[in-house]
Amino acid sequence: MESLSGRKKVLEQKPMNFWERMYLPAIFKGMGITFMHMFKKKETIHYPEQEREFSENWRGMHSLKRDEQGRERCTACGLCALSCPAEAITMISAEREKGEEHLYREEKYAATYEINMLRCIFCGLCEEACPKEAIYLDGPIVPADYLRKDFIYGKDKLVEMSITELEALKGSTV
Ligand code: SF4
Ligand code: SF4
């Protein structure tokens, strides 16, 4: 039957000649191609011993930022979650109590903040939407894991370390 596009080709299966039945020319041709690639620049690297340089606009794991006094910047406004095309962000807000001014910069903060890293497409829209400069995708690659539930990152993984935590870490490594 004539194809609608008119581009249909009927392929004839010709019987193989003597050399084709020997397979040797095809084997040598394949070995020649392999040999040629030995002198070409390698596209692969020995990861994890070697790592590629990331581009300047690289987007990695999110981090929730603190201000210069170590207080969480996020005010749980929800703009990041609204702007997320993958619906990867969920949060529960809470009112800041008296005496917690040193922990949270605004009167409202995210008591729970979760990102599902399996949903995230690292588009960076949450970062752009944030009016408080509270979220940046400036972290490393999200590491591999076995269970889906382990890809839901909470504040324990997302909030950057406080100054005291950093000092304690430095002290333990000295
Ligand atoms: S990077 Fe994009 S997909 Fe990932 S959490 Fe932010 S807005 Fe959603
Ligand atoms: S990270 Fe920014 S946009 Fe998202 S809830 Fe916090 S303050 Fe709002």
PDB file of N, CA and C and ligand atoms in Angstrom, residues 62 80 83-89 115 119-127 137, ligand 1:
ATOM      1  N   HIS A  62      18.965  22.617  47.745  1.00  0.00           N
ATOM      2  CA  HIS A  62      18.521  23.874  48.347  1.00  0.00           C
ATOM      3  C   HIS A  62      19.146  24.067  49.724  1.00  0.00           C
ATOM      4  N   CYS A  80       7.430  30.341  47.599  1.00  0.00           N
ATOM      5  CA  CYS A  80       8.256  29.331  46.918  1.00  0.00           C
ATOM      6  C   CYS A  80       7.394  28.125  46.538  1.00  0.00           C
ATOM      7  N   SER A  83       5.140  28.934  43.631  1.00  0.00           N
ATOM      8  CA  SER A  83       5.816  29.085  42.333  1.00  0.00           C
ATOM      9  C   SER A  83       6.407  27.774  41.838  1.00  0.00           C
ATOM     10  N   CYS A  84       6.408  26.763  42.660  1.00  0.00           N
ATOM     11  CA  CYS A  84       7.053  25.493  42.286  1.00  0.00           C
ATOM     12  C   CYS A  84       6.197  24.721  41.277  1.00  0.00           C
ATOM     13  N   PRO A  85       6.691  24.532  40.060  1.00  0.00           N
ATOM     14  CA  PRO A  85       5.896  23.817  39.051  1.00  0.00           C
ATOM     15  C   PRO A  85       5.741  22.326  39.351  1.00  0.00           C
ATOM     16  N   ALA A  86       6.623  21.814  40.202  1.00  0.00           N
ATOM     17  CA  ALA A  86       6.595  20.379  40.500  1.00  0.00           C
ATOM     18  C   ALA A  86       5.845  20.068  41.788  1.00  0.00           C
ATOM     19  N   GLU A  87       5.351  21.108  42.439  1.00  0.00           N
ATOM     20  CA  GLU A  87       4.668  20.953  43.735  1.00  0.00           C
ATOM     21  C   GLU A  87       5.516  20.119  44.694  1.00  0.00           C
ATOM     22  N   ALA A  88       6.762  20.496  44.770  1.00  0.00           N
ATOM     23  CA  ALA A  88       7.702  19.714  45.584  1.00  0.00           C
ATOM     24  C   ALA A  88       7.845  20.246  47.005  1.00  0.00           C
ATOM     25  N   ILE A  89       7.340  21.472  47.240  1.00  0.00           N
ATOM     26  CA  ILE A  89       7.574  22.102  48.546  1.00  0.00           C
ATOM     27  C   ILE A  89       6.301  22.097  49.386  1.00  0.00           C
ATOM     28  N   ILE A 115      11.088  19.545  51.161  1.00  0.00           N
ATOM     29  CA  ILE A 115      11.194  19.505  49.697  1.00  0.00           C
ATOM     30  C   ILE A 115      11.355  18.056  49.275  1.00  0.00           C
ATOM     31  N   ARG A 119      10.710  14.987  43.227  1.00  0.00           N
ATOM     32  CA  ARG A 119       9.822  15.798  42.398  1.00  0.00           C
ATOM     33  C   ARG A 119      10.541  17.013  41.808  1.00  0.00           C
ATOM     34  N   CYS A 120      11.483  17.525  42.576  1.00  0.00           N
ATOM     35  CA  CYS A 120      12.151  18.778  42.185  1.00  0.00           C
ATOM     36  C   CYS A 120      12.847  18.631  40.829  1.00  0.00           C
ATOM     37  N   ILE A 121      12.700  19.669  39.999  1.00  0.00           N
ATOM     38  CA  ILE A 121      13.385  19.664  38.688  1.00  0.00           C
ATOM     39  C   ILE A 121      14.503  20.711  38.670  1.00  0.00           C
ATOM     40  N   PHE A 122      14.832  21.264  39.829  1.00  0.00           N
ATOM     41  CA  PHE A 122      15.935  22.212  39.983  1.00  0.00           C
ATOM     42  C   PHE A 122      15.840  23.383  38.997  1.00  0.00           C
ATOM     43  N   CYS A 123      14.617  23.888  38.879  1.00  0.00           N
ATOM     44  CA  CYS A 123      14.391  25.013  37.965  1.00  0.00           C
ATOM     45  C   CYS A 123      14.809  26.339  38.586  1.00  0.00           C
ATOM     46  N   GLY A 124      14.838  26.409  39.908  1.00  0.00           N
ATOM     47  CA  GLY A 124      15.253  27.646  40.577  1.00  0.00           C
ATOM     48  C   GLY A 124      14.139  28.660  40.776  1.00  0.00           C
ATOM     49  N   LEU A 125      12.905  28.305  40.438  1.00  0.00           N
ATOM     50  CA  LEU A 125      11.810  29.281  40.578  1.00  0.00           C
ATOM     51  C   LEU A 125      11.534  29.620  42.041  1.00  0.00           C
ATOM     52  N   CYS A 126      11.748  28.658  42.934  1.00  0.00           N
ATOM     53  CA  CYS A 126      11.545  28.944  44.367  1.00  0.00           C
ATOM     54  C   CYS A 126      12.522  30.020  44.831  1.00  0.00           C
ATOM     55  N   GLU A 127      13.751  29.916  44.355  1.00  0.00           N
ATOM     56  CA  GLU A 127      14.777  30.897  44.713  1.00  0.00           C
ATOM     57  C   GLU A 127      14.386  32.287  44.204  1.00  0.00           C
ATOM     58  N   LEU A 137      19.635  27.572  45.704  1.00  0.00           N
ATOM     59  CA  LEU A 137      20.014  26.225  45.250  1.00  0.00           C
ATOM     60  C   LEU A 137      21.532  26.178  45.078  1.00  0.00           C
TER      61      LEU A 137
HETATM   62  S1  SF4 B   1      13.884  24.178  42.140  1.00  0.00           S
HETATM   63 FE1  SF4 B   1      11.934  24.323  40.994  1.00  0.00          FE
HETATM   64  S2  SF4 B   1      11.059  22.281  41.171  1.00  0.00           S
HETATM   65 FE2  SF4 B   1      12.649  22.403  42.731  1.00  0.00          FE
HETATM   66  S3  SF4 B   1      11.598  23.019  44.595  1.00  0.00           S
HETATM   67 FE3  SF4 B   1      12.338  24.901  43.584  1.00  0.00          FE
HETATM   68  S4  SF4 B   1      10.640  25.594  42.284  1.00  0.00           S
HETATM   69 FE4  SF4 B   1      10.234  23.464  42.857  1.00  0.00          FE
END
